[in-house]
XYZ file of C-alpha atoms in Angstrom:
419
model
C -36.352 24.486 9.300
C -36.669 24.786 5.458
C -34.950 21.653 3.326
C -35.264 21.154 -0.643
C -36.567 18.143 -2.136
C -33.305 16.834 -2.744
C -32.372 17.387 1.008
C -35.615 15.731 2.029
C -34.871 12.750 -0.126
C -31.116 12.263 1.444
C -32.771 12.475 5.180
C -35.651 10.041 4.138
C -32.885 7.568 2.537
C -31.110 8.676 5.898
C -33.802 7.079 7.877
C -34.092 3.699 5.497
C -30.858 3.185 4.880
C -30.108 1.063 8.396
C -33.214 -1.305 7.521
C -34.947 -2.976 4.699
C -38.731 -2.003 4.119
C -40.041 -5.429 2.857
C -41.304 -8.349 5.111
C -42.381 -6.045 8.049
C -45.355 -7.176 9.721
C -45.389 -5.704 13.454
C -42.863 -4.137 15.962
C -43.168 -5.402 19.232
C -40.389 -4.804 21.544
C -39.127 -5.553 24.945
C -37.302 -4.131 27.696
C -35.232 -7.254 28.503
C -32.550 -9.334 27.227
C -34.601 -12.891 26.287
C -33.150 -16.154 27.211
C -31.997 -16.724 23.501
C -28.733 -16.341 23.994
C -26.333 -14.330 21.881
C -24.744 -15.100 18.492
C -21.997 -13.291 16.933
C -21.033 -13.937 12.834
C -17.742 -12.600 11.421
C -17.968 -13.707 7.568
C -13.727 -13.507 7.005
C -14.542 -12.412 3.073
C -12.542 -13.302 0.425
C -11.817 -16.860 0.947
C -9.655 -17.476 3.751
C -6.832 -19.425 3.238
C -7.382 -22.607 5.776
C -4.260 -24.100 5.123
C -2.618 -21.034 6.211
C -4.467 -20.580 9.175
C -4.371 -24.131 10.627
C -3.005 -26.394 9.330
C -0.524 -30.289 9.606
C 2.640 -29.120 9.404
C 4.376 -32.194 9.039
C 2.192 -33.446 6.161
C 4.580 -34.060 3.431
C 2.329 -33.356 0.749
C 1.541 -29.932 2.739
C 5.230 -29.403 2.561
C 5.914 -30.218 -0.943
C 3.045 -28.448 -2.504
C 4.045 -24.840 -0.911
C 6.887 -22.705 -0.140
C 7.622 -22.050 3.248
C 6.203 -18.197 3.399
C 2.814 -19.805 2.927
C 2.890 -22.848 5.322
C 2.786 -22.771 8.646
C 6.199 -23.841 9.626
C 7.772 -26.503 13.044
C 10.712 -24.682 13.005
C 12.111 -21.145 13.216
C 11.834 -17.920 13.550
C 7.956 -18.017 12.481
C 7.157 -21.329 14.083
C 3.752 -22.177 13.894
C 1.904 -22.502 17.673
C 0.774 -25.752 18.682
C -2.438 -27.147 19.211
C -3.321 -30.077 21.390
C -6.403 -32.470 20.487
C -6.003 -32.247 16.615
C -7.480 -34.614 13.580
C -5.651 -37.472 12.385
C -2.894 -39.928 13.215
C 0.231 -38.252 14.086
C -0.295 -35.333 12.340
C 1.076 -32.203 14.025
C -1.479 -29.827 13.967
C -0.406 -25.767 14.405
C -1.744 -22.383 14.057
C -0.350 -19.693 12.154
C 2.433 -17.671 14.464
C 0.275 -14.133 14.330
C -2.681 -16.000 15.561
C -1.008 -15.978 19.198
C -4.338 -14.789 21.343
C -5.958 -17.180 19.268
C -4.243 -19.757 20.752
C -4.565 -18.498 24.044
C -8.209 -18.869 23.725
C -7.979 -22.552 22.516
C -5.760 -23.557 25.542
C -8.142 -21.797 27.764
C -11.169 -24.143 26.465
C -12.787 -21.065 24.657
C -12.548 -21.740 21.481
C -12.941 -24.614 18.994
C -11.906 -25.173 15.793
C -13.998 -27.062 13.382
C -11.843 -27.999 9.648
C -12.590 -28.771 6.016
C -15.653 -27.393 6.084
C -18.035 -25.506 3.826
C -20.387 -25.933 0.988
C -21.498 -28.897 -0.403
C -21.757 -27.392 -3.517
C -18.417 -26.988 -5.424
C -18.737 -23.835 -6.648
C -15.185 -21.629 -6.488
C -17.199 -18.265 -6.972
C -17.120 -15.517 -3.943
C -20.539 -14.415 -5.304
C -22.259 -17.623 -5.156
C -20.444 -19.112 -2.163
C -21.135 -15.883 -0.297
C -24.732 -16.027 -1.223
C -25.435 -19.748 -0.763
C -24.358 -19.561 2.810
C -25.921 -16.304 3.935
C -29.192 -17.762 2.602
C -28.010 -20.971 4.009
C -28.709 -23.483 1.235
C -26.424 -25.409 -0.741
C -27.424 -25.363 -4.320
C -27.827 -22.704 -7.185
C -31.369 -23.967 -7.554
C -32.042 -23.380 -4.112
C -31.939 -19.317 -4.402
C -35.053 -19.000 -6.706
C -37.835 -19.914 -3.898
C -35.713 -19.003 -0.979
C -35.637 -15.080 -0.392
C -34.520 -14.675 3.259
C -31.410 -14.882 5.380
C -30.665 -17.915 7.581
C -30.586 -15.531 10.816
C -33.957 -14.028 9.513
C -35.610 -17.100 9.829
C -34.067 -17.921 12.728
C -34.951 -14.823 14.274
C -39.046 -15.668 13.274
C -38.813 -18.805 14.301
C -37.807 -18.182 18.086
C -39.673 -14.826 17.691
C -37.163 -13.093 19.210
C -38.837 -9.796 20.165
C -35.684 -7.295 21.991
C -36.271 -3.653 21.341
C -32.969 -3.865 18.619
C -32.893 -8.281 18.158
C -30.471 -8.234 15.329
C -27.513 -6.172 13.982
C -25.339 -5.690 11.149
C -22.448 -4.266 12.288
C -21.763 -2.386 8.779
C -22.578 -0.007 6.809
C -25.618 -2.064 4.957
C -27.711 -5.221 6.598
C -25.565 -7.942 6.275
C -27.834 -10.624 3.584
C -27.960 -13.295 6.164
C -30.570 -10.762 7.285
C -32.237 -10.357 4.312
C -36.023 -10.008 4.525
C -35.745 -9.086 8.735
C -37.478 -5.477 8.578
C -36.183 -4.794 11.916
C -32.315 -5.548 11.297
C -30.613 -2.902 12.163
C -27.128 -1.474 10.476
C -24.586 0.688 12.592
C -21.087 0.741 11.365
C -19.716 2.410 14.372
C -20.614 4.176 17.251
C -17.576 6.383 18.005
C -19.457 9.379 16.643
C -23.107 8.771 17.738
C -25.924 6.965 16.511
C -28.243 10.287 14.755
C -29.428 11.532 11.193
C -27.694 13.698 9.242
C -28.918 16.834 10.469
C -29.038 15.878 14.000
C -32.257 16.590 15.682
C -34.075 18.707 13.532
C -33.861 16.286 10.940
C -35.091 13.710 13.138
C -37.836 15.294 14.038
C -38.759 15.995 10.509
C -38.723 12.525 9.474
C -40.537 11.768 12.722
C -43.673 13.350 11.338
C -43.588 12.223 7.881
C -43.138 8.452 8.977
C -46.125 9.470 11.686
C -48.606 10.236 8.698
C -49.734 6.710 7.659
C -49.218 3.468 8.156
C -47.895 1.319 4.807
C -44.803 -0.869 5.515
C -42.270 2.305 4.885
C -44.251 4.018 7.608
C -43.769 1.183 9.880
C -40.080 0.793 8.612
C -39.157 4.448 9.101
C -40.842 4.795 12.512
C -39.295 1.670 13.683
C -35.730 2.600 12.031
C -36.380 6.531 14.128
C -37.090 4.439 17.335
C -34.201 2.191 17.339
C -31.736 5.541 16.713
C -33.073 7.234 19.609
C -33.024 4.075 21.621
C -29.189 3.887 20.658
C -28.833 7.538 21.258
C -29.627 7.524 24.268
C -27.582 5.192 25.451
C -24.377 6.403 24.791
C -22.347 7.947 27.202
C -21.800 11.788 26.773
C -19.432 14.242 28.177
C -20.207 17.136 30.130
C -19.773 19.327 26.846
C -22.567 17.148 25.677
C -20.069 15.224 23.178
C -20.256 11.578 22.687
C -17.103 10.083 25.400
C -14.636 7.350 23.883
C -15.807 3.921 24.435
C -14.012 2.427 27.494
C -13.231 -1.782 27.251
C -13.738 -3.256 29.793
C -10.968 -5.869 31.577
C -8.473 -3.935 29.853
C -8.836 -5.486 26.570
C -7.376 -3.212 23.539
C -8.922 -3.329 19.956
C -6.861 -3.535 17.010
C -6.725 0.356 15.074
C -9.576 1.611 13.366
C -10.341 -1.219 10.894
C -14.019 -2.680 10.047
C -13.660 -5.789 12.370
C -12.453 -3.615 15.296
C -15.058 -0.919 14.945
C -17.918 -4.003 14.204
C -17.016 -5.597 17.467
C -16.733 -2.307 19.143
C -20.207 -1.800 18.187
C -21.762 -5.279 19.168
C -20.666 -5.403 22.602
C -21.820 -1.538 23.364
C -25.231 -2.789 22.131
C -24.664 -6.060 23.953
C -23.449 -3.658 27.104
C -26.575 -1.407 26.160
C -29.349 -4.227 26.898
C -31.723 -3.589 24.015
C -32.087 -7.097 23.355
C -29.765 -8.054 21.200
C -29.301 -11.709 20.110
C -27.886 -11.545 16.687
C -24.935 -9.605 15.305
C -22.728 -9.575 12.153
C -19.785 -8.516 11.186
C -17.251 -8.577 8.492
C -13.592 -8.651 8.074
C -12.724 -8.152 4.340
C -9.093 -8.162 2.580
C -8.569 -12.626 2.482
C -8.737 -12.729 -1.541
C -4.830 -13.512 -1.440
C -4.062 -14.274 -5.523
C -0.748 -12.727 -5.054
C 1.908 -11.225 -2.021
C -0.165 -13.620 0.686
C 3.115 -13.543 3.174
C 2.709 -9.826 4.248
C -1.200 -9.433 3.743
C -1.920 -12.814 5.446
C 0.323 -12.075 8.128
C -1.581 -8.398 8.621
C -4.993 -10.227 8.509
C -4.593 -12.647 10.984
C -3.336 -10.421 13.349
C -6.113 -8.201 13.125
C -8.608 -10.864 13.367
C -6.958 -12.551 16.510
C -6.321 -9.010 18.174
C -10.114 -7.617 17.512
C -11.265 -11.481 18.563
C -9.723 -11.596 21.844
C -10.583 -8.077 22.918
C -14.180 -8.603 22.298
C -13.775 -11.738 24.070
C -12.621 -9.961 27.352
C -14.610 -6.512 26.957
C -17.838 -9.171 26.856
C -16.367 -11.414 29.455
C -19.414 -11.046 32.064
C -21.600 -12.415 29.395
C -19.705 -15.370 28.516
C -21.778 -17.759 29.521
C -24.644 -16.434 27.044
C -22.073 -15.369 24.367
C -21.608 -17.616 21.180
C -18.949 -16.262 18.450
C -19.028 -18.138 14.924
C -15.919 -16.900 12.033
C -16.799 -17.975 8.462
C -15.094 -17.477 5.213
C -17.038 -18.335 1.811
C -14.303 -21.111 0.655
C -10.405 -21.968 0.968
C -7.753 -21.094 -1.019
C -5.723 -24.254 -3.426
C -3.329 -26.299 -1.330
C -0.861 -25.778 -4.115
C 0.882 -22.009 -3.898
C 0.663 -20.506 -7.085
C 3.560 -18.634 -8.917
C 2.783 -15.148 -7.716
C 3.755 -15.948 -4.140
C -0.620 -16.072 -3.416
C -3.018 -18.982 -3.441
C -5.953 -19.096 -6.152
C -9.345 -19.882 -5.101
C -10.024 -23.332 -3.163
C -13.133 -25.545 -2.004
C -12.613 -26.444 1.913
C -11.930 -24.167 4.611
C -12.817 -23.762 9.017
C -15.056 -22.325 10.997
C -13.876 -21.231 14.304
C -16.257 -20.963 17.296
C -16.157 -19.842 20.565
C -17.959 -18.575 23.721
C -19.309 -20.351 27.409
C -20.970 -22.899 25.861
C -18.453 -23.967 23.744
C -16.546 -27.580 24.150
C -13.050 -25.620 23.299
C -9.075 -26.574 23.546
C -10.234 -29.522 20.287
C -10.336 -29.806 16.691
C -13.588 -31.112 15.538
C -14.240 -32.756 12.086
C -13.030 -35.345 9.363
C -9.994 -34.726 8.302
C -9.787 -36.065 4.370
C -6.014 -35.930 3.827
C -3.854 -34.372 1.456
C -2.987 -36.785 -0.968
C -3.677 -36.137 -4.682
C -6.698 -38.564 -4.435
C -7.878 -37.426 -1.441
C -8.359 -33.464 -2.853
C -11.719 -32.100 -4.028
C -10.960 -32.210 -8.016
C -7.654 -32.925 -6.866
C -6.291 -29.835 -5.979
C -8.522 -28.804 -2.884
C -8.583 -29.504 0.778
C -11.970 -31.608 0.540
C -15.176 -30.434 2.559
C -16.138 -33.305 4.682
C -18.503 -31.192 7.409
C -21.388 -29.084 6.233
C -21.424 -25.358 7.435
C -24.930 -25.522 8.058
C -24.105 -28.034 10.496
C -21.779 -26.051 12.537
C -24.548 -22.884 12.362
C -26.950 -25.187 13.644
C -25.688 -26.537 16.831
C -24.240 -22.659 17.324
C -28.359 -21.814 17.912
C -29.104 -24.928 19.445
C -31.511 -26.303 16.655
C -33.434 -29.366 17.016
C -34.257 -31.695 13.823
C -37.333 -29.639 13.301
C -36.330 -26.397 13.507
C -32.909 -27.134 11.523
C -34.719 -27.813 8.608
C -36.678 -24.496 8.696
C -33.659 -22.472 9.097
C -31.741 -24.100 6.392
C -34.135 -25.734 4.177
C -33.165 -28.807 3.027
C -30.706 -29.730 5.064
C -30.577 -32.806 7.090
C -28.084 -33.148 9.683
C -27.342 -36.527 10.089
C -24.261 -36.131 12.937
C -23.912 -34.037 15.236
C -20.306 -32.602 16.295
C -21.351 -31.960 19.890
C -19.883 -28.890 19.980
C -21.292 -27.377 22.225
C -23.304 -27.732 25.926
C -26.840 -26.024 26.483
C -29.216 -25.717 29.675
């Protein structure tokens, strides 16, 4: 097989493109799951509205300062769903009505709901509230000396050593990844896991990446050996096509979206036993300036559909199975004028899985009054991501500190139960 250079450069790209080159050191992989456990990200980007999603719905500043399309409601036709074990005296705490499974989930002890929570750091910027927490620091000054992801350094501190340890479940490594040579990036696996060019392609890279040994060497081989691992894998028909994934426990994903095809592809891999301990995903679409009703509506339901089917398709590893949703910052607790919500400081983290101390709302919940806002206009952070992240891995004091430098965790939710 003949290919130009241009051709050559697209299948070489091809190869790097589900990996990073810098930071690799070795590749040394088993044939087991380890007892790490597994942790599964969704970063909800955008800013998720909080207030929309959960929220005291008979707070009469909550009431005053929105109209009723953006406020979860106690009455109606869109009543809001009701959660037992909430924050705060007398306050009636409710999910939004499309978050149904959700809720089914929280009543079932699954899931747990941790609120006003985010970054120290006030910043109102989706570029440097995104960045902050996938490094997991706190401060601007922070990013200069530290380079990596908070899961990369997680990942090299347990050593976690699975033939394919961590995914992004997206078209690029997610950046909580950064500087993890062996993070690996599949979208979706509906139509294979290959090159473009299928095999002969693959072979062709095979050989180049063969002929040395530098860190793209090492990148491309190990990037070539984690495709055919994949490969491999999958299920194929007797035509030799790939055959539709089949859920298990009947659980039905929501369309073709990038949260349903993400989860789709975690749990195969999960399914696949190739080590995997580390997974994101994304769910895009929650910057809501303007027509929130209808988009929010649309978004939730998506997210609680996708969540709850990749809670059942993974049920038989529940007990090692640890799900974390993010968003960068909340939205203003004060609608605006173009029926939206402009850019906020506190939001919640929702986390579930075995382990999990679910069916409770966890956190300090700082009111709504004027004085009681961040700047006076936000729902005020009063529990450190980074604080939720680390009792999701199980961190000691020690360790906490080296996956989030400069953190010190001085109070522990107790979220969760370990061995």
């Amino acid at each position: 097989m003949q290919i130009s250079r241009r051709e050559f450069l697209k299948l070489s790209l091809a190869a790097g493109s589900f990996i990073p080159f810098s930071g690799l050191s070795q590749f040394a992989f088993a044939n087991e799951q380890n007892n790490q456990g597994m942790l599964v990200v969704i970063f909800l980007r955008g800013g998720c509205d909080a207030l929309n999603l959960v929220a005291p719905v008979n707070d009469k500043n909550y009431i005053e300062a929105r109209v009723s399309d953006l406020r979860i409601l106690d009455s109606g036709d869109h009543v809001g769903l009701k959660l037992e074990n909430g924050l705060g005296h007398a306050l009636d705490f409710r999910m939004h009505h499309e978050a149904s499974p959700l809720q089914e989930l929280y009543q079932s002890g699954k899931l747990a709901i941790v609120h006003a929570t985010g970054l120290t750091n006030g910043t109102r910027s989706h570029f440097e509230a995104q960045d902050l927490m996938e490094r997991g620091i706190s401060t601007l000054d922070q990013v200069g000396y530290v380079s990596n992801g908070w899961l990369t350094r997680y990942i090299q501190l347990q050593n976690l050593q699975g033939q394919i340890s961590a995914l992004s479940a997206s078209s690029g490594v997610a950046a909580s990844l950064l500087g993890d040579a062996r993070a690996v990036a599949i979208p979706d696996l509906q139509g294979g896991f290959q090159v473009p060019g299928g095999m002969q392609s693959f072979e062709i890279l095979r050989k180049m990446y063969s002929q040395g040994s530098t860190q793209v060497n090492l990148a491309g081989k190990s990037t070539l050996n984690s495709i055919n691992i994949v490969d491999r894998k999958l299920l194929r028909q007797s035509d030799g096509k790939y055959a539709a994934y089949q859920p298990d426990n009947g659980a039905i994903y929501d369309g073709g979206n990038e949260l349903s095809k993400g989860l789709q592809t975690i749990v195969r891999l999960i399914k696949m036993d190739v080590g995997l301990n580390v997974a994101c995903v994304d769910h895009g679409g929650w910057d809501t300036h303007e027509g929130q009703p209808g988009r929010f509506n649309n978004q939730v339901g998506q997210l609680a559909r996708n969540i709850s089917a990749f809670y059942h398709d993974a049920a038989r590893f529940e007990s090692d199975l640890t799900i974390v949703v993010m968003s960068e910052f909340g939205r203003r607790l004060r609608s605006n004028r173009s029926q939206g919500t402009d850019h906020g400081h506190g939001g919640m983290m929702l986390v579930m899985g075995g382990k999990v101390h679910g069916g409770k709302m966890y956190g300090q919940w700082p009111g709504l009054e004027t004085e009681q806002l961040d700047r006076g206009v936000d729902l005020a952070v009063t529990t450190d991501y980074r604080s939720v992240l680390a009792e999701s891995l199980n961190l000691d004091s020690s360790k906490t500190s080296k996956v989030f430098p400069g953190f010190l965790q001085n109070n522990k939710i107790d979220l969760m139960t370990f061995n």
